[in-house]
PDB file of N, CA and C in Angstrom:
ATOM      1  N   MET Y   1     117.272 112.357 126.683  1.00 54.00           N
ATOM      2  CA  MET Y   1     118.075 113.128 127.621  1.00 54.00           C
ATOM      3  C   MET Y   1     119.613 112.452 127.067  1.00 54.00           C
ATOM      4  N   SER Y   2     119.757 111.581 126.369  1.00 51.00           N
ATOM      5  CA  SER Y   2     120.706 111.419 125.743  1.00 51.00           C
ATOM      6  C   SER Y   2     121.823 111.803 124.757  1.00 51.00           C
ATOM      7  N   TRP Y   3     120.442 113.049 124.201  1.00 56.00           N
ATOM      8  CA  TRP Y   3     121.194 113.530 123.095  1.00 56.00           C
ATOM      9  C   TRP Y   3     121.922 115.152 123.935  1.00 56.00           C
ATOM     10  N   LEU Y   4     121.930 115.344 125.281  1.00 62.00           N
ATOM     11  CA  LEU Y   4     122.540 115.776 125.887  1.00 62.00           C
ATOM     12  C   LEU Y   4     124.344 115.402 126.465  1.00 62.00           C
ATOM     13  N   ALA Y   5     124.676 114.084 125.780  1.00 60.00           N
ATOM     14  CA  ALA Y   5     125.641 113.296 126.368  1.00 60.00           C
ATOM     15  C   ALA Y   5     126.514 113.925 126.035  1.00 60.00           C
ATOM     16  N   GLY Y   6     126.764 115.126 125.047  1.00 66.00           N
ATOM     17  CA  GLY Y   6     128.156 115.396 124.788  1.00 66.00           C
ATOM     18  C   GLY Y   6     128.458 116.929 125.656  1.00 66.00           C
ATOM     19  N   CYS Y   7     127.608 117.252 126.397  1.00 69.00           N
ATOM     20  CA  CYS Y   7     127.963 118.512 126.909  1.00 69.00           C
ATOM     21  C   CYS Y   7     128.219 117.919 128.261  1.00 69.00           C
ATOM     22  N   ARG Y   8     129.367 118.329 129.238  1.00 64.00           N
ATOM     23  CA  ARG Y   8     130.012 117.638 130.123  1.00 64.00           C
ATOM     24  C   ARG Y   8     129.329 118.374 130.997  1.00 64.00           C
ATOM     25  N   ARG Y   9     128.809 119.620 131.421  1.00 62.00           N
ATOM     26  CA  ARG Y   9     128.672 120.203 132.699  1.00 62.00           C
ATOM     27  C   ARG Y   9     127.190 119.630 132.991  1.00 62.00           C
ATOM     28  N   LEU Y  10     126.574 119.256 131.972  1.00 65.00           N
ATOM     29  CA  LEU Y  10     125.477 118.254 132.598  1.00 65.00           C
ATOM     30  C   LEU Y  10     125.518 116.823 132.960  1.00 65.00           C
ATOM     31  N   HIS Y  11     126.861 116.281 132.647  1.00 65.00           N
ATOM     32  CA  HIS Y  11     126.998 114.792 133.250  1.00 65.00           C
ATOM     33  C   HIS Y  11     126.598 114.681 134.677  1.00 65.00           C
ATOM     34  N   ARG Y  12     127.156 115.773 135.924  1.00 67.00           N
ATOM     35  CA  ARG Y  12     127.109 115.590 136.989  1.00 67.00           C
ATOM     36  C   ARG Y  12     126.430 117.122 137.181  1.00 67.00           C
ATOM     37  N   ARG Y  13     125.465 117.013 137.933  1.00 70.00           N
ATOM     38  CA  ARG Y  13     124.821 118.416 138.586  1.00 70.00           C
ATOM     39  C   ARG Y  13     125.683 119.136 139.554  1.00 70.00           C
ATOM     40  N   TYR Y  14     126.383 120.239 138.991  1.00 73.00           N
ATOM     41  CA  TYR Y  14     127.305 120.867 139.486  1.00 73.00           C
ATOM     42  C   TYR Y  14     126.403 121.935 140.496  1.00 73.00           C
ATOM     43  N   GLU Y  15     125.732 122.594 140.371  1.00 73.00           N
ATOM     44  CA  GLU Y  15     124.662 123.526 140.744  1.00 73.00           C
ATOM     45  C   GLU Y  15     123.896 123.436 141.944  1.00 73.00           C
ATOM     46  N   ARG Y  16     123.666 124.173 142.629  1.00 82.00           N
ATOM     47  CA  ARG Y  16     123.329 123.770 143.850  1.00 82.00           C
ATOM     48  C   ARG Y  16     121.460 124.005 143.671  1.00 82.00           C
ATOM     49  N   LYS Y  17     121.532 125.332 142.679  1.00 86.00           N
ATOM     50  CA  LYS Y  17     120.215 125.506 142.596  1.00 86.00           C
ATOM     51  C   LYS Y  17     119.743 124.420 141.631  1.00 86.00           C
ATOM     52  N   ALA Y  18     118.616 124.390 141.429  1.00 86.00           N
ATOM     53  CA  ALA Y  18     117.502 123.442 139.918  1.00 86.00           C
ATOM     54  C   ALA Y  18     117.403 124.836 138.890  1.00 86.00           C
ATOM     55  N   GLU Y  19     117.214 125.531 139.063  1.00 90.00           N
ATOM     56  CA  GLU Y  19     116.788 126.663 138.559  1.00 90.00           C
ATOM     57  C   GLU Y  19     118.128 127.271 137.447  1.00 90.00           C
ATOM     58  N   HIS Y  20     119.715 126.859 138.337  1.00 84.00           N
ATOM     59  CA  HIS Y  20     120.758 127.044 137.334  1.00 84.00           C
ATOM     60  C   HIS Y  20     120.770 125.898 136.260  1.00 84.00           C
ATOM     61  N   PHE Y  21     120.780 124.731 136.912  1.00 83.00           N
ATOM     62  CA  PHE Y  21     120.832 123.384 136.199  1.00 83.00           C
ATOM     63  C   PHE Y  21     119.795 123.447 135.210  1.00 83.00           C
ATOM     64  N   LEU Y  22     118.630 123.645 135.103  1.00 87.00           N
ATOM     65  CA  LEU Y  22     117.504 124.018 134.142  1.00 87.00           C
ATOM     66  C   LEU Y  22     117.822 125.133 132.951  1.00 87.00           C
ATOM     67  N   ALA Y  23     118.313 125.991 133.327  1.00 87.00           N
ATOM     68  CA  ALA Y  23     119.195 126.728 132.423  1.00 87.00           C
ATOM     69  C   ALA Y  23     120.302 126.333 131.673  1.00 87.00           C
ATOM     70  N   PHE Y  24     121.117 125.639 132.051  1.00 84.00           N
ATOM     71  CA  PHE Y  24     122.429 125.083 131.725  1.00 84.00           C
ATOM     72  C   PHE Y  24     121.551 123.899 130.530  1.00 84.00           C
ATOM     73  N   VAL Y  25     120.429 123.136 131.173  1.00 85.00           N
ATOM     74  CA  VAL Y  25     120.224 122.309 130.150  1.00 85.00           C
ATOM     75  C   VAL Y  25     119.606 122.927 128.798  1.00 85.00           C
ATOM     76  N   GLY Y  26     118.317 124.039 128.984  1.00 89.00           N
ATOM     77  CA  GLY Y  26     118.225 124.629 127.953  1.00 89.00           C
ATOM     78  C   GLY Y  26     119.322 125.436 126.773  1.00 89.00           C
ATOM     79  N   ILE Y  27     120.459 125.875 127.562  1.00 87.00           N
ATOM     80  CA  ILE Y  27     121.745 126.084 126.657  1.00 87.00           C
ATOM     81  C   ILE Y  27     122.106 125.244 126.387  1.00 87.00           C
ATOM     82  N   ALA Y  28     122.303 123.911 126.793  1.00 86.00           N
ATOM     83  CA  ALA Y  28     122.670 123.203 125.549  1.00 86.00           C
ATOM     84  C   ALA Y  28     121.984 122.496 124.502  1.00 86.00           C
ATOM     85  N   ALA Y  29     120.319 122.997 124.768  1.00 87.00           N
ATOM     86  CA  ALA Y  29     119.492 122.356 123.956  1.00 87.00           C
ATOM     87  C   ALA Y  29     119.091 122.961 122.866  1.00 87.00           C
ATOM     88  N   ALA Y  30     119.708 124.976 123.439  1.00 90.00           N
ATOM     89  CA  ALA Y  30     119.789 125.527 122.212  1.00 90.00           C
ATOM     90  C   ALA Y  30     121.265 125.451 121.257  1.00 90.00           C
ATOM     91  N   LEU Y  31     122.197 125.092 121.700  1.00 87.00           N
ATOM     92  CA  LEU Y  31     123.048 124.759 120.982  1.00 87.00           C
ATOM     93  C   LEU Y  31     123.239 123.642 120.261  1.00 87.00           C
ATOM     94  N   ILE Y  32     122.674 122.365 120.983  1.00 86.00           N
ATOM     95  CA  ILE Y  32     122.359 121.188 120.083  1.00 86.00           C
ATOM     96  C   ILE Y  32     121.381 121.719 118.546  1.00 86.00           C
ATOM     97  N   SER Y  33     120.243 122.490 118.864  1.00 90.00           N
ATOM     98  CA  SER Y  33     119.319 122.849 117.744  1.00 90.00           C
ATOM     99  C   SER Y  33     120.619 123.786 116.576  1.00 90.00           C
ATOM    100  N   TYR Y  34     121.029 124.590 117.565  1.00 91.00           N
ATOM    101  CA  TYR Y  34     122.027 125.770 116.277  1.00 91.00           C
ATOM    102  C   TYR Y  34     123.225 124.685 115.735  1.00 91.00           C
ATOM    103  N   ARG Y  35     123.681 123.717 116.211  1.00 87.00           N
ATOM    104  CA  ARG Y  35     124.346 123.150 115.411  1.00 87.00           C
ATOM    105  C   ARG Y  35     123.964 122.478 114.386  1.00 87.00           C
ATOM    106  N   ARG Y  36     122.591 121.260 114.807  1.00 89.00           N
ATOM    107  CA  ARG Y  36     122.266 120.876 113.548  1.00 89.00           C
ATOM    108  C   ARG Y  36     121.894 121.723 112.523  1.00 89.00           C
ATOM    109  N   LEU Y  37     121.364 123.225 112.776  1.00 93.00           N
ATOM    110  CA  LEU Y  37     120.641 123.794 112.117  1.00 93.00           C
ATOM    111  C   LEU Y  37     121.721 124.265 110.605  1.00 93.00           C
ATOM    112  N   ALA Y  38     123.130 124.511 111.368  1.00 89.00           N
ATOM    113  CA  ALA Y  38     124.413 124.985 110.731  1.00 89.00           C
ATOM    114  C   ALA Y  38     124.821 124.304 109.511  1.00 89.00           C
ATOM    115  N   ASN Y  39     124.211 122.790 110.205  1.00 80.00           N
ATOM    116  CA  ASN Y  39     125.038 121.534 109.329  1.00 80.00           C
ATOM    117  C   ASN Y  39     123.829 121.365 107.904  1.00 80.00           C
TER     118      ASN Y  39
END
């Protein structure tokens, strides 16, 4: 999970529902993968 350290929204769990938090984890993982491929 250390590779998600750059995502501020994931430092603290603001969402009340676990489904929303997991959705943000998926979005963050997709963005990190996209940035790595773009470079």
